[in-house]
CSV table of C-alpha atoms in Angstrom, one decimal:
chain,number,residue,atom,x,y,z
A,1,UNK,CA,147.8,83.1,2.4
A,2,UNK,CA,144.1,82.1,2.2
A,3,UNK,CA,144.5,81.0,-1.5
A,4,UNK,CA,147.6,78.9,-0.6
A,5,UNK,CA,145.7,77.2,2.2
A,6,UNK,CA,142.8,76.5,-0.1
A,7,UNK,CA,145.1,75.0,-2.8
A,8,UNK,CA,146.7,72.7,-0.2
A,9,UNK,CA,143.3,71.5,1.1
A,10,UNK,CA,142.2,70.8,-2.5
A,11,UNK,CA,145.4,68.8,-3.2
A,12,UNK,CA,144.9,66.7,-0.1
A,13,UNK,CA,141.3,66.1,-1.0
A,14,UNK,CA,142.4,64.9,-4.4
A,15,UNK,CA,144.9,62.5,-2.9
A,16,UNK,CA,142.2,61.1,-0.7
A,17,UNK,CA,140.0,60.6,-3.7
A,18,UNK,CA,142.7,58.6,-5.4
A,19,UNK,CA,143.1,56.4,-2.3
A,20,UNK,CA,146.3,58.2,-1.1
A,21,UNK,CA,146.6,59.0,2.5
A,22,UNK,CA,147.1,62.6,3.5
A,23,UNK,CA,150.4,63.2,5.5
A,24,UNK,CA,150.0,62.8,9.2
A,25,UNK,CA,152.1,63.2,12.3
A,26,UNK,CA,154.3,60.5,13.7
A,27,UNK,CA,152.3,57.2,13.8
A,28,UNK,CA,151.6,55.7,17.2
A,29,UNK,CA,153.6,52.7,18.0
A,30,UNK,CA,151.7,49.4,18.3
A,31,UNK,CA,151.3,48.1,21.8
A,32,UNK,CA,153.7,45.4,22.8
A,33,UNK,CA,152.3,41.9,22.5
A,34,UNK,CA,151.2,40.3,25.7
A,35,UNK,CA,153.4,37.3,26.4
A,36,UNK,CA,151.7,34.7,28.7
A,37,UNK,CA,153.6,34.0,31.9
A,38,UNK,CA,155.0,30.5,31.9
A,39,UNK,CA,154.4,28.6,35.2
A,40,UNK,CA,157.5,28.0,37.2
A,41,UNK,CA,159.0,24.6,36.3
A,42,UNK,CA,159.4,23.4,39.9
A,43,UNK,CA,155.8,24.3,40.7
A,44,UNK,CA,154.6,22.3,37.8
A,45,UNK,CA,156.7,19.3,38.9
A,46,UNK,CA,155.3,19.6,42.4
A,47,UNK,CA,151.7,19.5,41.1
A,48,UNK,CA,152.2,16.7,38.5
A,49,UNK,CA,154.9,14.5,40.1
A,50,UNK,CA,155.6,15.3,43.8
A,51,UNK,CA,152.0,15.4,45.1
A,52,UNK,CA,151.2,11.9,43.8
A,53,UNK,CA,154.6,10.6,45.1
A,54,UNK,CA,154.0,12.0,48.6
A,55,UNK,CA,150.4,10.7,48.7
A,56,UNK,CA,151.7,7.2,48.0
A,57,UNK,CA,154.6,7.6,50.5
A,58,UNK,CA,152.5,8.8,53.5
A,59,UNK,CA,149.1,7.4,52.5
A,60,UNK,CA,147.4,10.8,52.5
A,61,UNK,CA,143.6,10.6,51.9
A,62,UNK,CA,143.5,13.5,49.5
A,63,UNK,CA,145.7,16.1,47.8
A,64,UNK,CA,144.9,18.8,50.3
A,65,UNK,CA,146.8,16.8,53.0
A,66,UNK,CA,150.0,16.9,51.0
A,67,UNK,CA,152.5,19.4,52.5
A,68,UNK,CA,153.8,22.3,50.4
A,69,UNK,CA,156.3,25.1,50.7
A,70,UNK,CA,154.4,28.1,51.9
A,71,UNK,CA,157.1,30.8,51.7
A,72,UNK,CA,160.8,31.4,51.7
A,73,UNK,CA,162.3,34.2,53.8
A,74,UNK,CA,165.8,35.4,52.8
A,75,UNK,CA,167.6,37.5,55.4
A,76,UNK,CA,170.9,39.3,55.2
A,77,UNK,CA,172.3,40.4,58.6
A,78,UNK,CA,174.7,43.4,58.2
A,79,UNK,CA,176.6,44.2,61.4
A,80,UNK,CA,179.1,46.3,59.4
A,81,UNK,CA,176.3,48.7,58.5
A,82,UNK,CA,176.6,50.3,61.9
A,83,UNK,CA,179.8,52.0,60.7
A,84,UNK,CA,178.9,52.3,57.1
A,85,UNK,CA,175.3,52.9,56.0
A,86,UNK,CA,176.2,52.5,52.3
A,87,UNK,CA,176.6,48.8,53.0
A,88,UNK,CA,172.8,48.6,53.2
A,89,UNK,CA,172.3,50.0,49.7
A,90,UNK,CA,174.6,47.5,48.2
A,91,UNK,CA,173.1,44.6,50.0
A,92,UNK,CA,169.5,45.6,49.1
A,93,UNK,CA,170.5,45.8,45.4
A,94,UNK,CA,172.2,42.4,45.5
A,95,UNK,CA,169.3,40.7,47.4
A,96,UNK,CA,166.8,42.2,44.9
A,97,UNK,CA,168.8,40.8,42.0
A,98,UNK,CA,169.0,37.3,43.7
A,99,UNK,CA,165.3,37.1,44.8
A,100,UNK,CA,163.7,39.0,41.9
A,101,UNK,CA,161.8,41.1,44.4
A,102,UNK,CA,162.6,44.2,46.3
A,103,UNK,CA,163.7,43.5,50.0
A,104,UNK,CA,162.8,45.6,53.0
A,105,UNK,CA,165.4,47.0,55.4
A,106,UNK,CA,165.5,45.6,58.9
A,107,UNK,CA,166.2,47.9,61.8
A,108,UNK,CA,167.5,47.5,65.4
A,109,UNK,CA,164.6,47.1,67.9
A,110,UNK,CA,166.7,48.4,70.8
A,111,UNK,CA,169.9,50.3,71.5
A,112,UNK,CA,173.2,48.4,72.4
A,113,UNK,CA,175.8,50.8,73.7
A,114,UNK,CA,178.5,48.1,73.5
A,115,UNK,CA,178.0,47.9,69.7
A,116,UNK,CA,177.4,51.6,69.2
A,117,UNK,CA,173.9,50.5,68.0
A,118,UNK,CA,170.8,52.8,68.4
A,119,UNK,CA,167.2,51.7,68.1
A,120,UNK,CA,166.0,52.2,64.5
A,121,UNK,CA,169.4,51.9,62.9
A,122,UNK,CA,169.5,49.7,59.7
A,123,UNK,CA,171.1,46.3,60.4
A,124,UNK,CA,170.1,44.2,57.4
A,125,UNK,CA,167.5,43.4,54.8
A,126,UNK,CA,165.1,40.6,54.1
A,127,UNK,CA,162.6,39.5,51.5
A,128,UNK,CA,159.7,37.1,51.6
A,129,UNK,CA,158.9,35.0,48.5
A,130,UNK,CA,155.7,33.2,47.8
A,131,UNK,CA,154.0,31.6,44.8
A,132,UNK,CA,155.7,31.7,41.4
A,133,UNK,CA,158.7,33.8,42.5
A,134,UNK,CA,159.3,31.4,45.4
A,135,UNK,CA,159.4,28.4,43.1
A,136,UNK,CA,161.6,30.2,40.5
A,137,UNK,CA,164.1,31.1,43.3
A,138,UNK,CA,164.1,27.5,44.7
A,139,UNK,CA,164.7,26.2,41.2
A,140,UNK,CA,167.7,28.5,40.6
A,141,UNK,CA,169.0,27.7,44.1
A,142,UNK,CA,168.9,24.0,43.7
A,143,UNK,CA,169.9,23.6,40.0
A,144,UNK,CA,172.4,26.4,39.7
A,145,UNK,CA,173.6,28.1,42.9
A,146,UNK,CA,174.3,25.2,45.3
A,147,UNK,CA,176.3,23.2,42.8
A,148,UNK,CA,178.6,26.3,42.4
A,149,UNK,CA,179.8,25.9,46.0
A,150,UNK,CA,183.3,24.6,46.2
A,151,UNK,CA,183.6,21.1,47.6
A,152,UNK,CA,179.8,21.0,48.0
A,153,UNK,CA,178.7,17.8,49.8
A,154,UNK,CA,175.0,18.5,50.3
A,155,UNK,CA,172.9,20.5,52.8
A,156,UNK,CA,172.6,19.7,56.5
A,157,UNK,CA,169.9,17.3,57.7
A,158,UNK,CA,169.6,18.7,61.2
A,159,UNK,CA,168.3,22.2,60.4
A,160,UNK,CA,164.6,21.4,60.9
A,161,UNK,CA,162.8,23.2,63.7
A,162,UNK,CA,160.4,20.4,64.8
A,163,UNK,CA,157.5,22.1,63.1
A,164,UNK,CA,158.3,21.3,59.5
A,165,UNK,CA,160.4,24.3,58.7
A,166,UNK,CA,164.0,24.3,57.4
A,167,UNK,CA,166.8,26.7,57.8
A,168,UNK,CA,169.8,27.0,55.4
A,169,UNK,CA,172.8,29.3,55.6
A,170,UNK,CA,174.6,30.6,52.5
A,171,UNK,CA,178.1,31.9,53.1
A,172,UNK,CA,178.4,34.2,50.1
A,173,UNK,CA,176.1,35.8,47.5
A,174,UNK,CA,178.6,35.0,44.7
A,175,UNK,CA,177.2,31.5,44.2
A,176,UNK,CA,174.2,33.1,42.4
A,177,UNK,CA,175.2,33.7,38.8
A,178,UNK,CA,173.1,36.9,38.7
A,179,UNK,CA,175.7,38.6,40.9
A,180,UNK,CA,178.7,39.9,39.0
A,181,UNK,CA,182.1,39.5,40.6
A,182,UNK,CA,183.3,42.9,39.3
A,183,UNK,CA,180.4,44.7,41.0
A,184,UNK,CA,180.8,43.1,44.5
A,185,UNK,CA,182.5,45.1,47.2
A,186,UNK,CA,182.5,42.3,49.7
A,187,UNK,CA,181.2,38.8,50.3
A,188,UNK,CA,177.9,38.7,52.1
A,189,UNK,CA,176.1,35.7,53.6
A,190,UNK,CA,172.4,35.1,54.0
A,191,UNK,CA,170.0,32.9,55.9
A,192,UNK,CA,167.1,31.1,54.2
A,193,UNK,CA,164.0,29.9,56.1
A,194,UNK,CA,161.8,27.5,54.1
A,195,UNK,CA,158.4,27.3,55.7
A,196,UNK,CA,156.3,24.3,54.8
A,197,UNK,CA,152.8,23.1,55.8
A,198,UNK,CA,154.2,19.8,56.9
A,199,UNK,CA,153.0,18.5,60.3
A,200,UNK,CA,156.4,16.8,61.0
A,201,UNK,CA,160.0,17.2,60.1
A,202,UNK,CA,159.9,13.8,58.4
A,203,UNK,CA,157.2,14.9,56.0
A,204,UNK,CA,159.0,18.2,55.5
A,205,UNK,CA,162.2,16.5,54.6
A,206,UNK,CA,160.5,14.2,52.2
A,207,UNK,CA,158.9,17.2,50.5
A,208,UNK,CA,162.2,19.0,50.1
A,209,UNK,CA,164.0,15.9,48.9
A,210,UNK,CA,161.4,15.5,46.2
A,211,UNK,CA,161.9,19.1,45.2
A,212,UNK,CA,165.6,18.5,44.8
A,213,UNK,CA,167.3,19.5,48.1
A,214,UNK,CA,170.5,17.5,48.2
A,215,UNK,CA,170.7,16.4,51.8
A,216,UNK,CA,174.0,15.0,53.1
A,217,UNK,CA,174.1,11.2,53.4
């Protein structure tokens, strides 16, 4: 056995001397190349086109005065979850697919005997988007999802709250192409709250119009 091992060692040494590589174990896979993240298209348009346009429209003194979208909150209220907790799991998965971010489950703050509701029971889910994901979601909402609504005539103009924030109701999740019809157990609506830094509703509406919100005429 010792002689056999010695002969094997000499053979490998000879191969190394001739420039041949000795046999090794399974080679390690090369690390995946790092792909730089591409800035959200809508965010780039806001920086390069919308800010200058709003500065001219409202005579802002500097770019810091120009309003921007701070965050988008998407909320699914699920009253049917009181009788079927599995509804929550399906809604969470759908909202995660739509938003690109895992939502949190919302729970009842107090008991309501008339609705067989106990404090702490799950009654919906919501997700808060900021930054790149927020702009990516808004881009898909405006360019893909809303145009898929049957007989769509624009979004309402009277859904501002007086503080520069805008609310929008979506009747069903199926307008988002990421949701597959064959995987949906029921239609679910959602409420969107677009929070901006605008001081007035007029400025907020101008911002959203420049972003592409199709307000009714």
